[in-house]
GROMACS .gro file of C-alpha atoms in nm:
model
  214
    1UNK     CA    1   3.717   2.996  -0.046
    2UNK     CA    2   3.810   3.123  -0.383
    3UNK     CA    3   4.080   2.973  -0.580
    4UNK     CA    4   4.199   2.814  -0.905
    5UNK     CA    5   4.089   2.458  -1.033
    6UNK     CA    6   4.334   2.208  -1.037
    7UNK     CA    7   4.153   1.914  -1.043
    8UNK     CA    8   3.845   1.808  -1.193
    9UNK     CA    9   3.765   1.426  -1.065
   10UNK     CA   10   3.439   1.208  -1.138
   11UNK     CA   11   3.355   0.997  -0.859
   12UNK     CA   12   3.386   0.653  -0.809
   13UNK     CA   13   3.036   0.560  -0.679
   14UNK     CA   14   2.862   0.827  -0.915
   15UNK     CA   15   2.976   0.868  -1.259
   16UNK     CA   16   2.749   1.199  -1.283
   17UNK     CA   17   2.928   1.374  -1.037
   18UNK     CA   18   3.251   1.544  -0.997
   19UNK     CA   19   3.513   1.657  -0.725
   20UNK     CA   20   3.616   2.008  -0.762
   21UNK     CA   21   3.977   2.041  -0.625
   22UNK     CA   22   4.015   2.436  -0.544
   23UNK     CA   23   4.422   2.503  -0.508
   24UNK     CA   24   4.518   2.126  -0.448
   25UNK     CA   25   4.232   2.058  -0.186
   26UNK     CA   26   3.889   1.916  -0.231
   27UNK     CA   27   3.615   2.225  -0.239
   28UNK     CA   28   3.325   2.067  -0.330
   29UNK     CA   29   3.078   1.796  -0.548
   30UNK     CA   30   2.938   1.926  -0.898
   31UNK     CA   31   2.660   1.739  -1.116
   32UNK     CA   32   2.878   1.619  -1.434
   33UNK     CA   33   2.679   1.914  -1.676
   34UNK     CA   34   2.767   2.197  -1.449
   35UNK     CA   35   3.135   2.044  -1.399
   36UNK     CA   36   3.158   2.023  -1.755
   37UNK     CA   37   3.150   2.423  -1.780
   38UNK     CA   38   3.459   2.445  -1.581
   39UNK     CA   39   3.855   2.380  -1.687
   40UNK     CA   40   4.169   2.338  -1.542
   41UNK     CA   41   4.352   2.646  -1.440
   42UNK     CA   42   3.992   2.830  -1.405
   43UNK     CA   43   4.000   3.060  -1.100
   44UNK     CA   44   3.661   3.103  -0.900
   45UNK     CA   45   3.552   3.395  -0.693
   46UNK     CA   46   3.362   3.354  -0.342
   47UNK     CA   47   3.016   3.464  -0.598
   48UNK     CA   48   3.100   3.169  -0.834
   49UNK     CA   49   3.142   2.902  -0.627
   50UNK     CA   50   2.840   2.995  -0.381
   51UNK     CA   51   2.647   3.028  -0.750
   52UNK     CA   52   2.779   2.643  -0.832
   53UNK     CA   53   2.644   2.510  -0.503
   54UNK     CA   54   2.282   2.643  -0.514
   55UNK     CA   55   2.302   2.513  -0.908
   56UNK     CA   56   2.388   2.189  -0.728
   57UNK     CA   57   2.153   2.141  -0.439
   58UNK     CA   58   1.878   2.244  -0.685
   59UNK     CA   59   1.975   1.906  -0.911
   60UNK     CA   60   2.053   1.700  -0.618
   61UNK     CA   61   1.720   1.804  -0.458
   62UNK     CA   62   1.564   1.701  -0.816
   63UNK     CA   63   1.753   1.384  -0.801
   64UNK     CA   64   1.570   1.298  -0.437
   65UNK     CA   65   1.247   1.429  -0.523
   66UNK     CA   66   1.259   1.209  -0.850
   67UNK     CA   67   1.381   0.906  -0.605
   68UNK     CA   68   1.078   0.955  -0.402
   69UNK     CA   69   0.818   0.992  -0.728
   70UNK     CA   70   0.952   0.659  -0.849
   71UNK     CA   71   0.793   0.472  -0.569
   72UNK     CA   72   0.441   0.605  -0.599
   73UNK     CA   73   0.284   0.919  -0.689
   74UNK     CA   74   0.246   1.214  -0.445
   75UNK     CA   75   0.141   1.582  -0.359
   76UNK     CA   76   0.331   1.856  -0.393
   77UNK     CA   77   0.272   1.892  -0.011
   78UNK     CA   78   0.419   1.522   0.022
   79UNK     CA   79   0.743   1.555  -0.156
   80UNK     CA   80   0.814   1.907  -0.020
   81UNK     CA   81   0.762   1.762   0.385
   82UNK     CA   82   0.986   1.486   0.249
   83UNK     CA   83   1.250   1.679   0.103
   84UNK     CA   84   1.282   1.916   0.434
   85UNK     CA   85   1.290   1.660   0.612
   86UNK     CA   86   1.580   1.518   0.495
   87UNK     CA   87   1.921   1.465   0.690
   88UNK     CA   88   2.042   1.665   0.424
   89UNK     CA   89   1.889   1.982   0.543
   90UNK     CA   90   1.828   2.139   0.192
   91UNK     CA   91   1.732   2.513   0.149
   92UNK     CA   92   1.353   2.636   0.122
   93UNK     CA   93   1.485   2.765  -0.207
   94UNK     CA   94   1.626   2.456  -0.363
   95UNK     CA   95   1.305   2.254  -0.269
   96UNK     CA   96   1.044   2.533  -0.386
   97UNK     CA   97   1.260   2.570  -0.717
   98UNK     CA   98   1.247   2.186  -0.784
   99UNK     CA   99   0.842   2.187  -0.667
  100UNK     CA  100   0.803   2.430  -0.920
  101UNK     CA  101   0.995   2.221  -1.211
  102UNK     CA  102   0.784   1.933  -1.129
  103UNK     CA  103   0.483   2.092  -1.167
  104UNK     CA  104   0.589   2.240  -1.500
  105UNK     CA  105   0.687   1.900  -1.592
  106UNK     CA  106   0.383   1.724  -1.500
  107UNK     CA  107   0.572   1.516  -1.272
  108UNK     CA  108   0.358   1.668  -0.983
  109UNK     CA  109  -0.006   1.704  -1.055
  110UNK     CA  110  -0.199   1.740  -0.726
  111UNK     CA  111  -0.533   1.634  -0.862
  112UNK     CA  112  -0.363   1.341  -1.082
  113UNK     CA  113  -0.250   1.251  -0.742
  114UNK     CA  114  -0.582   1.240  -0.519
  115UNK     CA  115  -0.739   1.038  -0.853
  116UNK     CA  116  -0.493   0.802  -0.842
  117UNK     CA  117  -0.519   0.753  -0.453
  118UNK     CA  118  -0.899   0.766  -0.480
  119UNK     CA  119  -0.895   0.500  -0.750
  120UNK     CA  120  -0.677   0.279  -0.523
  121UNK     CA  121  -0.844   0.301  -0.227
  122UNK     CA  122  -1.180   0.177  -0.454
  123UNK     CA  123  -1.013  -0.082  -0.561
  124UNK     CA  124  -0.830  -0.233  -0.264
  125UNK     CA  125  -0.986  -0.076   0.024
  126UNK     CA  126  -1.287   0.163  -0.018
  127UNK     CA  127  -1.390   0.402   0.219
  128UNK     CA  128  -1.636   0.711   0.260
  129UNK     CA  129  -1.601   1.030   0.130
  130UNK     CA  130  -1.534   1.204   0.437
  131UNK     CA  131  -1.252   0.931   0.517
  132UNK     CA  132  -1.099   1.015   0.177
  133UNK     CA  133  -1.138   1.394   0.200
  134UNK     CA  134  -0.912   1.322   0.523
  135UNK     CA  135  -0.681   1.144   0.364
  136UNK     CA  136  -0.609   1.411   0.079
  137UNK     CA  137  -0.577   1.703   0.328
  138UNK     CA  138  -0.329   1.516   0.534
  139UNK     CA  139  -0.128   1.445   0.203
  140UNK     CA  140  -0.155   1.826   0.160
  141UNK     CA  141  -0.429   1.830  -0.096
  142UNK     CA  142  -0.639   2.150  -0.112
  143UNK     CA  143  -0.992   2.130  -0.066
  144UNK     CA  144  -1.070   2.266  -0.424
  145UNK     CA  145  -0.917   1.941  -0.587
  146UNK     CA  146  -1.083   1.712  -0.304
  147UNK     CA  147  -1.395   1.860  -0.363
  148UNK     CA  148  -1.334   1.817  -0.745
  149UNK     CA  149  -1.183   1.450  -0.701
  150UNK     CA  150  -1.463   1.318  -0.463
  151UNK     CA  151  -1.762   1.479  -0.687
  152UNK     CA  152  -1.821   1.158  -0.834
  153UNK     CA  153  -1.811   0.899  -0.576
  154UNK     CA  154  -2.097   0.672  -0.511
  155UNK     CA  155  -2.084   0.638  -0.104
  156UNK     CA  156  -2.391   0.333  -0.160
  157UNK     CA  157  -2.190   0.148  -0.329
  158UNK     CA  158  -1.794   0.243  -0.174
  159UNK     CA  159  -1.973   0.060   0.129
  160UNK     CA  160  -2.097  -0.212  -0.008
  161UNK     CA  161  -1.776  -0.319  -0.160
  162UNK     CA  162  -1.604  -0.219   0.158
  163UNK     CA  163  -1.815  -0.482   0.363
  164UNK     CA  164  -1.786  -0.803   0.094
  165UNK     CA  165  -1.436  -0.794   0.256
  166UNK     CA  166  -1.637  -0.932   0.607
  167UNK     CA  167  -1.952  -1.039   0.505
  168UNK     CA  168  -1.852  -1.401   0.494
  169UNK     CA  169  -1.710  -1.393   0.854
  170UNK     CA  170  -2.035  -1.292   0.982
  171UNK     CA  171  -2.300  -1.423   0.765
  172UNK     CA  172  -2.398  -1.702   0.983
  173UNK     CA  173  -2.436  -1.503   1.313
  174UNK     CA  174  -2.791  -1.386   1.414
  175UNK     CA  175  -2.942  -1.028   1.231
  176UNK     CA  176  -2.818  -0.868   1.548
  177UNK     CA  177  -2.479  -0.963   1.579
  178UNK     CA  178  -2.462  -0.924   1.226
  179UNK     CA  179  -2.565  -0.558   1.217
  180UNK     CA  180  -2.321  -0.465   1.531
  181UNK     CA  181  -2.030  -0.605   1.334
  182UNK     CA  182  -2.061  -0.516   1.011
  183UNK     CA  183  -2.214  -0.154   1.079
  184UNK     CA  184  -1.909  -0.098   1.328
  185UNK     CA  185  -1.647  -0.217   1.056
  186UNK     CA  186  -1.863   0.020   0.828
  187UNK     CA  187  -1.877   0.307   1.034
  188UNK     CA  188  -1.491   0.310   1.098
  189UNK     CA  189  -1.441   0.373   0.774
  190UNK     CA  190  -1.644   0.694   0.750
  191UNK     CA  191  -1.915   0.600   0.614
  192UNK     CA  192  -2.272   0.783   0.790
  193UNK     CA  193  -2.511   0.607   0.937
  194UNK     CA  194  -2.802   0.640   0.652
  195UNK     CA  195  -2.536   0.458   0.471
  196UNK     CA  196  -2.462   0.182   0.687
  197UNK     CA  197  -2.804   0.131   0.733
  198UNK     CA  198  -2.880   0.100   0.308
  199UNK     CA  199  -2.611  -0.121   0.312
  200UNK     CA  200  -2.669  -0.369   0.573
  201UNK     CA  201  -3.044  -0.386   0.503
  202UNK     CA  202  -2.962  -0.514   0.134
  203UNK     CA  203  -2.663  -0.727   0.280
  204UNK     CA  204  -2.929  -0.902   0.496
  205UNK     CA  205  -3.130  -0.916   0.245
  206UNK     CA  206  -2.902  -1.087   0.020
  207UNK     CA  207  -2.776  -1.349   0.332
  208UNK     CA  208  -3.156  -1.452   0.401
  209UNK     CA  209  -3.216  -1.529   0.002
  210UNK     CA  210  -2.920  -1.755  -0.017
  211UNK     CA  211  -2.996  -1.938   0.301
  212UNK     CA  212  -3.331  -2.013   0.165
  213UNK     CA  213  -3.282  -2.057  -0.180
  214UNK     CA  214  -3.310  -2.426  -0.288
   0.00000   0.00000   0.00000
């Protein structure tokens, strides 16, 4: 595999990398600042070029893991699962070295990350405590930063703003009916049964005052 440069060729499709020709034949890609280094006429032992490569994965890993923070944010778990599962079959070391540069960064913050997908789920969709604690461990979250993340959170009233997505759809049907519904569509969501309970007793409550307000 070693040999002398004789080419050095950006690509057409990405202007940040380069073909290395090794001895008139195509060896392999390079990120434009590592290609950069190299000239012409530059001859490169088996140690050099295997050196170039792992320099290589390790930004093109960076590149993917970046691709995949742009979309939302994630755990550390996440991105890692994400990166070894790609069809690109990178090396434990290239994804643990870009993990690691992340985290330095900031880029990957697991507890940023479970406050940020606690927040949304209150806003959008909330759910129990226990639901969320799920949630984070399946993302890869450790139970430290759950524990830290969920210390706060007011399961009284995650359910009541859970339910005023259905309480319209059942607010005419008989207390029964009512309470099978609504605790069931509660209850799937994690949320205990002293909970439910709180919650559809003031529910209730709140139905029978505005059906016999004036």
């Amino acid at each position: 595999m070693a040999g002398t440069i004789t080419a050095l060729v950006v690509q057409k499709r990405n202007k940040e990398r380069v073909n290395v020709y090794l001895d008139g034949e195509f060896a392999f890609g390079l990120a434009l600042a590592e290609a950069i280094k190299l000239k012409k006429g530059q001859t490169l032992s088996d140690e050099d070029i295997a050196r170039l490569k792992a320099l290589d994965e390790i930004e093109v890993v960076h590149e993917r893991a970046l691709n995949l923070l742009s979309h939302r944010p994630r755990s550390a778990e996440e991105v890692r699962r994400k990166l070894r599962d790609s069809k690109q079959e990178f090396s434990d070391t290239a994804i643990e070295t870009v993990i690691e540069r992340l985290e330095r960064a900031g880029l990957l913050d697991d507890e940023a990350f479970a406050r940020y997908w606690v927040d949304n789920r209150e806003r959008f969709n909330p759910r129990s405590a226990r639901a969320l604690r799920h949630e984070l461990r399946q993302k890869g979250v450790s139970n430290q930063v759950v524990d830290r993340v969920l210390a706060d959170l007011d399961e009284q009233d995650a359910a009541y703003r859970a339910a005023q997505a259905k309480v319209r759809r059942y607010a005419h049907a008989d207390e029964a009916e009512f309470r099978k519904r609504m605790g069931g569509y509660l209850s799937r969501r994690g949320f205990a049964y002293g909970v439910v309970r709180d919650v559809l007793d003031r529910l209730w409550d709140e139905i029978q005052t505005q059906t016999n307000s004036p």
